[in-house]
Tab-separated table of C-alpha atoms and ligand atoms in Angstrom:
chain	number	residue	atom	x	y	z
A	1286	UNK	CA	0.000	0.000	0.000
A	1287	UNK	CA	1.275	3.416	-0.900
A	1288	UNK	CA	2.238	5.747	1.966
A	1289	UNK	CA	1.044	8.790	0.145
A	1290	UNK	CA	-2.089	10.598	1.335
A	1291	UNK	CA	-4.805	10.095	-1.271
A	1292	UNK	CA	-8.060	12.007	-1.576
A	1293	UNK	CA	-11.231	10.508	-3.025
A	1294	UNK	CA	-13.874	13.170	-3.451
A	1295	UNK	CA	-17.349	11.879	-4.320
A	1296	UNK	CA	-19.330	14.489	-6.232
A	1297	UNK	CA	-22.926	13.304	-6.214
A	1298	UNK	CA	-24.059	16.234	-8.361
A	1299	UNK	CA	-27.906	16.593	-8.461
A	1300	UNK	CA	-28.538	12.997	-7.353
A	1301	UNK	CA	-29.729	11.362	-4.156
A	1302	UNK	CA	-32.632	11.280	-1.736
A	1303	UNK	CA	-32.897	10.568	2.002
A	1304	UNK	CA	-32.686	6.797	1.563
A	1305	UNK	CA	-29.398	7.195	-0.342
A	1306	UNK	CA	-27.782	7.707	3.054
A	1307	UNK	CA	-27.968	3.926	3.530
A	1308	UNK	CA	-25.709	3.392	0.546
A	1309	UNK	CA	-22.900	4.853	2.665
A	1310	UNK	CA	-22.880	1.727	4.875
A	1311	UNK	CA	-20.621	-0.207	2.497
A	1312	UNK	CA	-18.083	2.602	2.311
A	1313	UNK	CA	-18.164	3.102	6.095
A	1314	UNK	CA	-17.492	-0.619	6.615
A	1315	UNK	CA	-14.739	-0.599	4.036
A	1316	UNK	CA	-13.074	2.349	5.811
A	1317	UNK	CA	-13.438	0.620	9.199
A	1318	UNK	CA	-11.779	-2.553	7.958
A	1319	UNK	CA	-8.935	-0.528	6.510
A	1320	UNK	CA	-7.923	1.234	9.692
A	1321	UNK	CA	-4.314	1.116	8.564
A	1322	UNK	CA	-5.224	3.258	5.605
A	1323	UNK	CA	-4.552	6.482	7.484
A	1324	UNK	CA	-3.508	7.910	4.172
A	1325	UNK	CA	-7.000	7.480	2.755
A	1326	UNK	CA	-9.182	10.612	2.772
A	1327	UNK	CA	-12.765	10.184	1.606
A	1328	UNK	CA	-14.918	13.283	1.165
A	1329	UNK	CA	-18.599	13.003	0.202
A	1330	UNK	CA	-20.139	16.005	-1.542
A	1331	UNK	CA	-23.874	15.365	-1.803
A	1332	UNK	CA	-26.465	17.960	-2.837
A	1333	UNK	CA	-27.344	20.565	-0.179
A	1334	UNK	CA	-30.459	18.616	0.854
A	1335	UNK	CA	-28.317	15.679	1.982
A	1336	UNK	CA	-25.403	17.427	3.677
A	1337	UNK	CA	-26.832	17.197	7.185
A	1338	UNK	CA	-28.007	13.552	6.956
A	1339	UNK	CA	-24.583	12.640	5.512
A	1340	UNK	CA	-22.795	14.425	8.359
A	1341	UNK	CA	-24.853	12.550	10.926
A	1342	UNK	CA	-24.304	9.223	9.203
A	1343	UNK	CA	-20.556	9.784	8.783
A	1344	UNK	CA	-19.922	10.979	12.360
A	1345	UNK	CA	-16.865	9.273	13.883
A	1346	UNK	CA	-16.100	7.366	10.673
A	1347	UNK	CA	-13.273	9.624	9.547
A	1348	UNK	CA	-15.162	10.225	6.288
A	1349	UNK	CA	-15.695	13.916	5.611
A	1350	UNK	CA	-18.485	15.879	3.979
A	1351	UNK	CA	-18.444	18.766	1.529
A	1352	UNK	CA	-20.877	20.991	-0.342
A	1353	UNK	CA	-20.880	21.268	-4.129
A	1354	UNK	CA	-20.953	25.068	-4.234
A	1355	UNK	CA	-21.769	28.047	-2.041
A	1356	UNK	CA	-22.588	31.701	-2.337
A	1357	UNK	CA	-20.152	34.418	-1.221
A	1358	UNK	CA	-20.853	36.760	1.666
A	1359	UNK	CA	-20.474	35.619	5.226
A	1360	UNK	CA	-23.701	36.941	6.743
A	1361	UNK	CA	-27.364	36.157	6.307
A	1362	UNK	CA	-28.817	38.096	3.399
A	1363	UNK	CA	-31.377	38.333	0.651
A	1364	UNK	CA	-30.228	36.210	-2.314
A	1365	UNK	CA	-33.238	33.890	-2.513
A	1366	UNK	CA	-32.315	30.269	-2.993
A	1367	UNK	CA	-28.681	30.785	-1.975
A	1368	UNK	CA	-26.606	29.141	0.727
A	1369	UNK	CA	-23.321	30.618	1.877
A	1370	UNK	CA	-20.172	29.173	3.412
A	1371	UNK	CA	-21.084	30.246	6.942
A	1372	UNK	CA	-24.342	28.269	6.723
A	1373	UNK	CA	-22.541	25.200	5.383
A	1374	UNK	CA	-19.896	25.399	8.088
A	1375	UNK	CA	-22.595	25.662	10.758
A	1376	UNK	CA	-23.551	22.044	9.931
A	1377	UNK	CA	-19.970	20.941	10.704
A	1378	UNK	CA	-19.413	20.400	7.021
A	1379	UNK	CA	-15.702	20.740	6.235
A	1380	UNK	CA	-15.290	21.147	2.484
A	1381	UNK	CA	-16.802	22.911	-0.499
A	1382	UNK	CA	-16.245	22.331	-4.226
A	1383	UNK	CA	-15.810	25.652	-6.053
A	1384	UNK	CA	-15.274	26.484	-9.706
A	1385	UNK	CA	-16.858	23.299	-11.043
A	1386	UNK	CA	-17.233	23.547	-14.824
A	1387	UNK	CA	-20.955	22.787	-14.596
A	1388	UNK	CA	-21.313	26.002	-12.571
A	1389	UNK	CA	-18.876	27.946	-14.751
A	1390	UNK	CA	-21.118	26.946	-17.678
A	1391	UNK	CA	-24.033	28.625	-15.896
A	1392	UNK	CA	-22.136	31.920	-15.800
A	1393	UNK	CA	-19.939	31.623	-12.726
A	1394	UNK	CA	-16.805	33.524	-13.727
A	1395	UNK	CA	-13.313	33.688	-12.189
A	1396	UNK	CA	-14.190	36.833	-10.257
A	1397	UNK	CA	-17.233	35.219	-8.620
A	1398	UNK	CA	-15.246	32.058	-7.894
A	1399	UNK	CA	-12.519	34.180	-6.282
A	1400	UNK	CA	-15.079	35.848	-3.999
A	1401	UNK	CA	-16.482	32.453	-3.073
A	1402	UNK	CA	-13.035	31.058	-2.271
A	1403	UNK	CA	-12.193	34.021	-0.017
A	1404	UNK	CA	-15.550	33.841	1.714
A	1405	UNK	CA	-15.390	30.053	2.198
A	1406	UNK	CA	-11.892	30.271	3.693
A	1407	UNK	CA	-13.096	32.995	6.073
A	1408	UNK	CA	-15.782	30.562	7.207
A	1409	UNK	CA	-13.049	27.951	7.749
A	1410	UNK	CA	-14.178	25.637	4.971
A	1411	UNK	CA	-11.567	23.709	3.005
A	1412	UNK	CA	-11.742	24.214	-0.737
A	1413	UNK	CA	-11.712	21.813	-3.649
A	1414	UNK	CA	-10.996	24.295	-6.431
A	1415	UNK	CA	-11.844	22.960	-9.905
A	1416	UNK	CA	-10.040	24.128	-13.011
A	1417	UNK	CA	-9.981	22.740	-16.525
A	1418	UNK	CA	-10.023	23.535	-20.209
A	1419	UNK	CA	-12.894	23.023	-22.662
A	1420	UNK	CA	-12.436	20.848	-25.739
A	1421	UNK	CA	-12.148	23.987	-27.917
A	1422	UNK	CA	-9.394	25.363	-25.699
A	1423	UNK	CA	-7.619	22.011	-25.886
A	1424	UNK	CA	-7.883	21.904	-29.667
A	1425	UNK	CA	-6.438	25.421	-29.836
A	1426	UNK	CA	-3.590	24.351	-27.551
A	1427	UNK	CA	-4.746	26.765	-24.869
A	1428	UNK	CA	-4.844	24.264	-22.005
A	1429	UNK	CA	-1.958	25.645	-19.954
A	1430	UNK	CA	-2.914	29.257	-20.612
A	1431	UNK	CA	-6.481	28.525	-19.471
A	1432	UNK	CA	-5.336	26.780	-16.307
A	1433	UNK	CA	-2.920	29.606	-15.408
A	1434	UNK	CA	-5.639	32.167	-15.896
A	1435	UNK	CA	-8.169	30.223	-13.791
A	1436	UNK	CA	-5.621	29.710	-11.016
A	1437	UNK	CA	-4.344	33.303	-10.936
A	1438	UNK	CA	-7.801	34.876	-11.045
A	1439	UNK	CA	-9.486	32.374	-8.764
A	1440	UNK	CA	-6.773	32.658	-6.132
A	1441	UNK	CA	-6.257	36.428	-6.341
A	1442	UNK	CA	-5.632	37.933	-2.887
A	1443	UNK	CA	-6.080	34.538	-1.241
A	1444	UNK	CA	-3.589	34.484	1.611
A	1445	UNK	CA	-3.904	31.132	3.280
A	1446	UNK	CA	-3.301	28.374	0.736
A	1447	UNK	CA	-3.055	25.512	3.222
A	1448	UNK	CA	-6.670	24.410	2.897
A	1449	UNK	CA	-6.996	24.456	-0.875
A	1450	UNK	CA	-6.920	21.337	-3.020
A	1451	UNK	CA	-6.828	21.806	-6.773
A	1452	UNK	CA	-8.959	19.489	-8.900
A	1453	UNK	CA	-7.858	19.408	-12.528
A	1454	UNK	CA	-11.002	18.498	-14.463
A	1455	UNK	CA	-10.815	18.839	-18.241
A	1456	UNK	CA	-14.370	19.830	-19.218
A	1457	UNK	CA	-14.336	17.438	-22.193
A	1458	UNK	CA	-13.635	14.533	-19.864
A	1459	UNK	CA	-16.444	15.080	-17.354
A	1460	UNK	CA	-19.163	12.501	-17.900
A	1461	UNK	CA	-17.826	11.602	-21.357
A	1462	UNK	CA	-15.981	8.384	-20.553
A	1463	UNK	CA	-12.830	9.893	-22.086
A	1464	UNK	CA	-9.729	10.526	-20.005
A	1465	UNK	CA	-6.560	12.433	-20.972
A	1466	UNK	CA	-3.454	10.628	-22.152
A	1467	UNK	CA	-1.459	9.593	-19.094
A	1468	UNK	CA	1.639	11.495	-20.239
A	1469	UNK	CA	-0.406	14.670	-20.755
A	1470	UNK	CA	-2.033	14.348	-17.362
A	1471	UNK	CA	1.287	13.831	-15.616
A	1472	UNK	CA	2.687	16.832	-17.405
A	1473	UNK	CA	-0.272	19.062	-16.505
A	1474	UNK	CA	-0.311	17.993	-12.874
A	1475	UNK	CA	3.393	18.830	-12.684
A	1476	UNK	CA	2.814	22.160	-14.395
A	1477	UNK	CA	0.027	23.107	-11.950
A	1478	UNK	CA	2.129	22.154	-8.931
A	1479	UNK	CA	5.149	24.114	-10.137
A	1480	UNK	CA	3.029	27.182	-10.866
A	1481	UNK	CA	1.383	27.037	-7.441
A	1482	UNK	CA	4.707	26.582	-5.646
A	1483	UNK	CA	6.661	29.164	-7.632
A	1484	UNK	CA	4.027	31.824	-8.279
A	1485	UNK	CA	1.254	31.414	-5.746
A	1486	UNK	CA	3.264	30.603	-2.595
A	1487	UNK	CA	1.761	27.158	-2.053
A	1488	UNK	CA	3.987	25.120	0.274
A	1489	UNK	CA	2.773	21.666	-0.630
A	1490	UNK	CA	0.365	21.917	-3.560
A	1491	UNK	CA	-2.061	19.050	-3.958
A	1492	UNK	CA	-3.654	18.187	-7.291
A	1493	UNK	CA	-6.519	15.771	-7.830
A	1494	UNK	CA	-7.739	14.577	-11.201
A	1495	UNK	CA	-11.437	14.493	-12.105
A	1496	UNK	CA	-13.235	13.373	-15.259
A	1497	UNK	CA	-14.754	9.953	-15.987
A	1498	UNK	CA	-12.744	8.111	-13.334
A	1499	UNK	CA	-14.102	4.572	-13.038
A	1500	UNK	CA	-13.007	1.116	-11.867
A	1501	UNK	CA	-11.792	0.272	-15.388
A	1502	UNK	CA	-9.448	3.207	-15.933
A	1503	UNK	CA	-8.246	3.768	-12.357
A	1504	UNK	CA	-5.258	1.409	-12.639
A	1505	UNK	CA	-4.033	3.375	-15.620
A	1506	UNK	CA	-4.626	6.744	-13.915
A	1507	UNK	CA	-2.897	5.466	-10.828
A	1508	UNK	CA	0.360	5.251	-12.750
A	1509	UNK	CA	0.579	9.008	-12.393
A	1510	UNK	CA	2.623	9.413	-9.270
A	1511	UNK	CA	2.290	13.163	-8.859
A	1512	UNK	CA	-1.503	13.088	-8.387
A	1513	UNK	CA	-2.880	13.314	-4.852
A	1514	UNK	CA	-6.243	11.752	-5.533
A	1515	UNK	CA	-9.395	11.849	-7.594
A	1516	UNK	CA	-12.654	13.766	-7.860
A	1517	UNK	CA	-15.252	11.245	-8.928
A	1518	UNK	CA	-18.726	12.074	-10.199
A	1519	UNK	CA	-20.900	9.350	-11.751
A	1520	UNK	CA	-18.957	6.355	-10.411
A	1521	UNK	CA	-19.040	7.637	-6.820
A	1522	UNK	CA	-22.811	7.272	-6.606
A	1523	UNK	CA	-22.412	3.507	-6.662
A	1524	UNK	CA	-20.658	2.383	-3.455
A	1525	UNK	CA	-19.268	-0.811	-5.023
A	1526	UNK	CA	-17.670	1.122	-7.873
A	1527	UNK	CA	-16.370	3.788	-5.494
A	1528	UNK	CA	-14.789	1.172	-3.206
A	1529	UNK	CA	-13.336	-0.639	-6.205
A	1530	UNK	CA	-11.671	2.586	-7.362
A	1531	UNK	CA	-10.187	3.167	-3.907
A	1532	UNK	CA	-8.969	-0.429	-3.575
A	1533	UNK	CA	-7.286	-0.368	-6.962
A	1534	UNK	CA	-5.546	2.900	-6.116
A	1535	UNK	CA	-3.971	1.372	-3.051
A	1536	UNK	CA	-2.920	-1.893	-4.728
B	775	LIG	C1	-17.360	15.762	-11.821
B	775	LIG	O1	-18.525	16.103	-12.039
B	775	LIG	O2	-16.638	16.448	-11.089
B	775	LIG	C2	-16.859	14.539	-12.419
B	775	LIG	C3	-15.601	14.262	-12.332
B	775	LIG	O3	-17.803	13.770	-13.062
B	775	LIG	P1	-17.576	12.325	-13.763
B	775	LIG	O4	-16.671	11.518	-12.865
B	775	LIG	O5	-18.934	11.758	-13.863
B	775	LIG	O6	-16.931	12.590	-15.078
């Protein structure tokens, strides 16, 4: 088993109902039986409606919970239908995913994401900050330029970098079944880490990969030694598949 700390973030997107909480039993048991796996960090990010039931279910299991987005602003206020970091933190939730491409596609720009990151850190949430290029940007060979821009703008004036994980999620890979070439992914992960260390004052940058991770391709992805874990959408909603991915990573 590898000694390296590995993150497995389950993004349940807009899926799940109250009874889905029971599907956590298998993962809880798996974690219990693998007590030696201190280097295994599982974070469940269900929709807002399930954050509190997940937190209750996952109490004392070592498995953490995160939100999939939040509004900026650290007080109560008028934006109808919004939930901010302070409200998420008040549930004892520890993480929040920000900058996900599905939210960028709805108009969330780098400036808004930056405000959300600052506000979430003020509320003592840990951030899973998603970046990634579209297929058009990839075709135009703009991947690195896009990532640099998203990182610099998203992290502008962010002082404390300790609680930020970067999730590299090429937009063309999310939900498509297609993953990047291993060499490309290794190269990009390295590039992101170097940029964060050299230009953004990160002490120990951590990069996760997200996009169509499943039990079939995980062994291949796991060859990339400079990744710190995975952000898993579709496959994380099935506990057997999720456990299989984790097991194969540690083999
Ligand atoms: C995601 O939505 O962050 C994601 C990685 O989705 P999928 O694994 O389904 O591609």
